[in-house]
PDB file of C-alpha atoms in Angstrom:
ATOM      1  CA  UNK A 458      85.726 -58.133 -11.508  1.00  0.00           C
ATOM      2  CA  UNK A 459      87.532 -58.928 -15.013  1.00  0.00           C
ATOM      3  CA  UNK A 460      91.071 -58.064 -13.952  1.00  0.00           C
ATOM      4  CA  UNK A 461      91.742 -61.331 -12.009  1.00  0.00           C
ATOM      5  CA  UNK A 462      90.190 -64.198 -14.971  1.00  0.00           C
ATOM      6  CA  UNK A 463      93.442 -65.101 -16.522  1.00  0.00           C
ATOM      7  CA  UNK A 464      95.804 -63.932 -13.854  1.00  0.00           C
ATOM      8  CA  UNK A 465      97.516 -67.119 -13.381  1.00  0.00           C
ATOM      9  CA  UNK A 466     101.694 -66.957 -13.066  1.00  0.00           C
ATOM     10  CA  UNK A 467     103.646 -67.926 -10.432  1.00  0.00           C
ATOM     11  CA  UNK A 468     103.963 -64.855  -8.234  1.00  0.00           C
ATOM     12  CA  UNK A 469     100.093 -64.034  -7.917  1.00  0.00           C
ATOM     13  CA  UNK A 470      99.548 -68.192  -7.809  1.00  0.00           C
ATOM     14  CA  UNK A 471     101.342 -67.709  -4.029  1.00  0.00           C
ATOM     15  CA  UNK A 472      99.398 -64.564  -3.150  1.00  0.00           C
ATOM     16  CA  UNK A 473      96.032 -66.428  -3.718  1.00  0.00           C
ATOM     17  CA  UNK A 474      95.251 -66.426  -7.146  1.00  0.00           C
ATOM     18  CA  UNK A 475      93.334 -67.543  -9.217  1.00  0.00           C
ATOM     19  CA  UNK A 476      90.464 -66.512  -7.642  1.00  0.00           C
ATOM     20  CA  UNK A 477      87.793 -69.200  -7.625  1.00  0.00           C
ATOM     21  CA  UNK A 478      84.676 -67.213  -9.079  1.00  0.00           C
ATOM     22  CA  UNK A 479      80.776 -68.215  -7.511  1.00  0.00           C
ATOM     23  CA  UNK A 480      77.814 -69.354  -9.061  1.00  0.00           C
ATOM     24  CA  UNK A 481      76.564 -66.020  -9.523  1.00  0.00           C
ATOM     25  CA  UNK A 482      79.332 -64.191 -10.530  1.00  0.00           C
ATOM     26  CA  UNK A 483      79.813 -67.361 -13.595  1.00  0.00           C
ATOM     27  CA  UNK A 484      75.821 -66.690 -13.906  1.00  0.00           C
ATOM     28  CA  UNK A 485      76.937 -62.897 -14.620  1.00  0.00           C
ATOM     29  CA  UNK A 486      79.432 -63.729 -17.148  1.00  0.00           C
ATOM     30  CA  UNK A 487      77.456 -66.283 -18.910  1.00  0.00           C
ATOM     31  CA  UNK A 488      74.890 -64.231 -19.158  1.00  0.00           C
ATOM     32  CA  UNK A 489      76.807 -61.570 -20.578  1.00  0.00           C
ATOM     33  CA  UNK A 490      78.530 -63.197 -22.781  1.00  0.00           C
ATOM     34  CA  UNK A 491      74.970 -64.444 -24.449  1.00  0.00           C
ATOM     35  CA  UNK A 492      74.369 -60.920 -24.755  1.00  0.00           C
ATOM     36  CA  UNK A 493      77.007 -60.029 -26.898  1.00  0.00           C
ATOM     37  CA  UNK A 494      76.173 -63.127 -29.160  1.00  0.00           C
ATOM     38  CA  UNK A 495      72.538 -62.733 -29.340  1.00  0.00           C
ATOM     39  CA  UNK A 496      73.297 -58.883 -30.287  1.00  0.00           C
ATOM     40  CA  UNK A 497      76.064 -59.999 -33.018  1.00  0.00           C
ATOM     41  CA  UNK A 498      74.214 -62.089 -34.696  1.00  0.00           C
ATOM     42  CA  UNK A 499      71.402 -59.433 -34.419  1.00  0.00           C
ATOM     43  CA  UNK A 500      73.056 -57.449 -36.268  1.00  0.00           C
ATOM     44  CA  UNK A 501      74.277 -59.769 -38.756  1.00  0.00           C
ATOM     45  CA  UNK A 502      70.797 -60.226 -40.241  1.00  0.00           C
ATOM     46  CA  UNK A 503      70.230 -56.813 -39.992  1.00  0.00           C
ATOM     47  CA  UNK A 504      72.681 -55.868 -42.291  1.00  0.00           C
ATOM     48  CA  UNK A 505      71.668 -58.972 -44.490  1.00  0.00           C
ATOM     49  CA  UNK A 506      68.006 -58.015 -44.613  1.00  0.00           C
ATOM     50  CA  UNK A 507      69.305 -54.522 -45.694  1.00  0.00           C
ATOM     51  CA  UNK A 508      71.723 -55.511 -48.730  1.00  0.00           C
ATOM     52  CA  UNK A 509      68.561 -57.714 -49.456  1.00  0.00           C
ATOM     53  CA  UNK A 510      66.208 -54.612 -49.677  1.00  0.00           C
ATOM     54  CA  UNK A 511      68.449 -52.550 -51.327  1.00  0.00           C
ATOM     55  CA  UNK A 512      69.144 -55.180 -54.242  1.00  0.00           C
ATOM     56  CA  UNK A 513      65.387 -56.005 -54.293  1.00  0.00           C
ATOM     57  CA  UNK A 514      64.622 -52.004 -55.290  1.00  0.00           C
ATOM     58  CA  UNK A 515      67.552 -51.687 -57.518  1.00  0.00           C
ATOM     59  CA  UNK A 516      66.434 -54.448 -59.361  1.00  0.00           C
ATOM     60  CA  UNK A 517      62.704 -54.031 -58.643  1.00  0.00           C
ATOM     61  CA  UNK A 518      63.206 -50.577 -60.748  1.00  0.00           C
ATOM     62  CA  UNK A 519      64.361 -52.558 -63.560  1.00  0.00           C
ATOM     63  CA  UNK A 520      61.629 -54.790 -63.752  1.00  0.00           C
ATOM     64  CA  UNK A 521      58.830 -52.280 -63.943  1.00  0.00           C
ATOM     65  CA  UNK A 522      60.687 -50.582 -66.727  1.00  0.00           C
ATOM     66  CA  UNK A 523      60.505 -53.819 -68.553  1.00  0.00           C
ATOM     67  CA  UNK A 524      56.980 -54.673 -67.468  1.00  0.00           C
ATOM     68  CA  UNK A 525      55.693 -51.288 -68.815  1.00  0.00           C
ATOM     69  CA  UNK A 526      57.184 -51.826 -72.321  1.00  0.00           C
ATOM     70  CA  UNK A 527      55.409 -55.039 -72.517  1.00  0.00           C
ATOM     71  CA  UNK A 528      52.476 -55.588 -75.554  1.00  0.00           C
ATOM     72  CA  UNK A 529      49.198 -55.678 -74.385  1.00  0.00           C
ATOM     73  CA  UNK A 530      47.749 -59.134 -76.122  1.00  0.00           C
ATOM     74  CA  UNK A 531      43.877 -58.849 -76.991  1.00  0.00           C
ATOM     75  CA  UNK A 532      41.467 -61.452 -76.791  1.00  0.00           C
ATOM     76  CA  UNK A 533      39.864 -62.358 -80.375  1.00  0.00           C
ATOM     77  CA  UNK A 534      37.885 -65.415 -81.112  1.00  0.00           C
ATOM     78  CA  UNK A 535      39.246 -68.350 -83.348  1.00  0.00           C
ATOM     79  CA  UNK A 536      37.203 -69.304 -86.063  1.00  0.00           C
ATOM     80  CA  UNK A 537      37.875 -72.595 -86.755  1.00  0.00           C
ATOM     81  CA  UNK A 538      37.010 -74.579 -90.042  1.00  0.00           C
ATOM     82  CA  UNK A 539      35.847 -78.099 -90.073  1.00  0.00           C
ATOM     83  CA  UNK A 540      37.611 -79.282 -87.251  1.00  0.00           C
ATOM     84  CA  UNK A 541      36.848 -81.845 -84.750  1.00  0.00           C
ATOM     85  CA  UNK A 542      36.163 -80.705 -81.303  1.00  0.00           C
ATOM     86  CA  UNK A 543      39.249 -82.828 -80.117  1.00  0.00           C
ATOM     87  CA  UNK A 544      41.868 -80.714 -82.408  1.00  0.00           C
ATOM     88  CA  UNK A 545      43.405 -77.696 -81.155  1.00  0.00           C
ATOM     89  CA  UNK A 546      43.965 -75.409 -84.369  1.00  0.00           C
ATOM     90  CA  UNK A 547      47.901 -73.702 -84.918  1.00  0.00           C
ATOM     91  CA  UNK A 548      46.142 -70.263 -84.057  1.00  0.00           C
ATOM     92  CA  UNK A 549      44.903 -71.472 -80.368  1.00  0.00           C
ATOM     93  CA  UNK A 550      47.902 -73.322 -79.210  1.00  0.00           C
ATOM     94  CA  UNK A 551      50.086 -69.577 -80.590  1.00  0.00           C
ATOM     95  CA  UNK A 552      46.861 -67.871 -78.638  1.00  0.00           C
ATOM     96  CA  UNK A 553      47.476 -69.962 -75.554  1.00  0.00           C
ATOM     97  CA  UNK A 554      51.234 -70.164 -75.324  1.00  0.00           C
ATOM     98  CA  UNK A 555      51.867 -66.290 -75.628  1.00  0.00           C
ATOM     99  CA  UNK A 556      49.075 -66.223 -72.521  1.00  0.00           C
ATOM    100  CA  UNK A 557      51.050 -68.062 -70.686  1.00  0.00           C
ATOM    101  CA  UNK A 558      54.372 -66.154 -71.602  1.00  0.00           C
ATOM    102  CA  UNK A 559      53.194 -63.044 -70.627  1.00  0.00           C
ATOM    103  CA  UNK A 560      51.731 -64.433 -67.255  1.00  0.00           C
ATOM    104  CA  UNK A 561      55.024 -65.366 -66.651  1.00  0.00           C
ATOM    105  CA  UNK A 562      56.524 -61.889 -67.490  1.00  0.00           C
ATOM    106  CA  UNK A 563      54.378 -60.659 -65.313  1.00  0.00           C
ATOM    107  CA  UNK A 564      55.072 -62.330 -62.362  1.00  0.00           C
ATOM    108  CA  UNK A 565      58.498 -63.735 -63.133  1.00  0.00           C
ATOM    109  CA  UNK A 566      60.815 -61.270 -65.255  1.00  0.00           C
ATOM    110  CA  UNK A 567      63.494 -63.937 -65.037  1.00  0.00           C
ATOM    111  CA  UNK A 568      61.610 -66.638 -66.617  1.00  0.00           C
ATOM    112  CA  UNK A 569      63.154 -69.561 -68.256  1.00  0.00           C
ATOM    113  CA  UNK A 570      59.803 -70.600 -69.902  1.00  0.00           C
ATOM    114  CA  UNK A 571      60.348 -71.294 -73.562  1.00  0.00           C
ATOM    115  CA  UNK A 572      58.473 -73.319 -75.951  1.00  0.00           C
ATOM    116  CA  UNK A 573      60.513 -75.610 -77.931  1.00  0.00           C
ATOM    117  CA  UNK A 574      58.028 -78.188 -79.646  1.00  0.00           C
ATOM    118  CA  UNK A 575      54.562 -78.980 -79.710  1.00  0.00           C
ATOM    119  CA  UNK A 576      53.425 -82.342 -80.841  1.00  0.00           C
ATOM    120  CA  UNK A 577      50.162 -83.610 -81.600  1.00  0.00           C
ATOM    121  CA  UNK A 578      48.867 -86.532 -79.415  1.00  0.00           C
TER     122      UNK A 578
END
């Protein structure tokens, strides 16, 4: 069926060739040709989504080393002294900012979250 597709010199041009393929027989060889593609790039992602699991668990080990050595921040009340309900005292914005930096830790270990000013409005 496959011998005759590119047979096309002079000597076999006399004897007949090349052989004019049907509809069905082009159906056949489309169809197997979207086979072989649909199975290549099958297994293209296949071996993607593997080098993806495999980097995910190698690092994924490294993060829960890191998460367990992390410092377990307790809740205490601020006492504050004399100040308006509007102002947010030194010890509450420290309070709330190392919240928020272990949140991230948490759920990001490759954070870029860093505090580099705080200004009063």
């Amino acid at each position: 069926m496959l011998n005759n597709i590119l047979a096309v010199s002079p000597e076999l041009q006399a004897q007949g060739y090349p052989k004019f393929i049907g509809i069905p027989e082009a159906a056949l060889y489309a169809l197997i040709g979207f086979c072989i593609v649909f199975l290549g790039i099958a297994f293209l992602i296949a071996i993607v989504y593997t080098v993806g699991k495999i980097i995910n668990t190698r690092n994924g080990s490294d993060t829960k080393k890191e998460t367990s050595a992390t410092v377990k921040i307790e809740n205490k009340p601020v006492v504050s002294s004399n100040e308006s309900e509007e102002e947010i005292s030194d010890e509450t914005v420290a309070v709330i900012t190392a919240a928020i930096m272990a949140y991230y830790e948490q759920t990001n270990p490759k954070c870029e979250f860093t505090v580099k000013r705080i200004k009063r409005f």
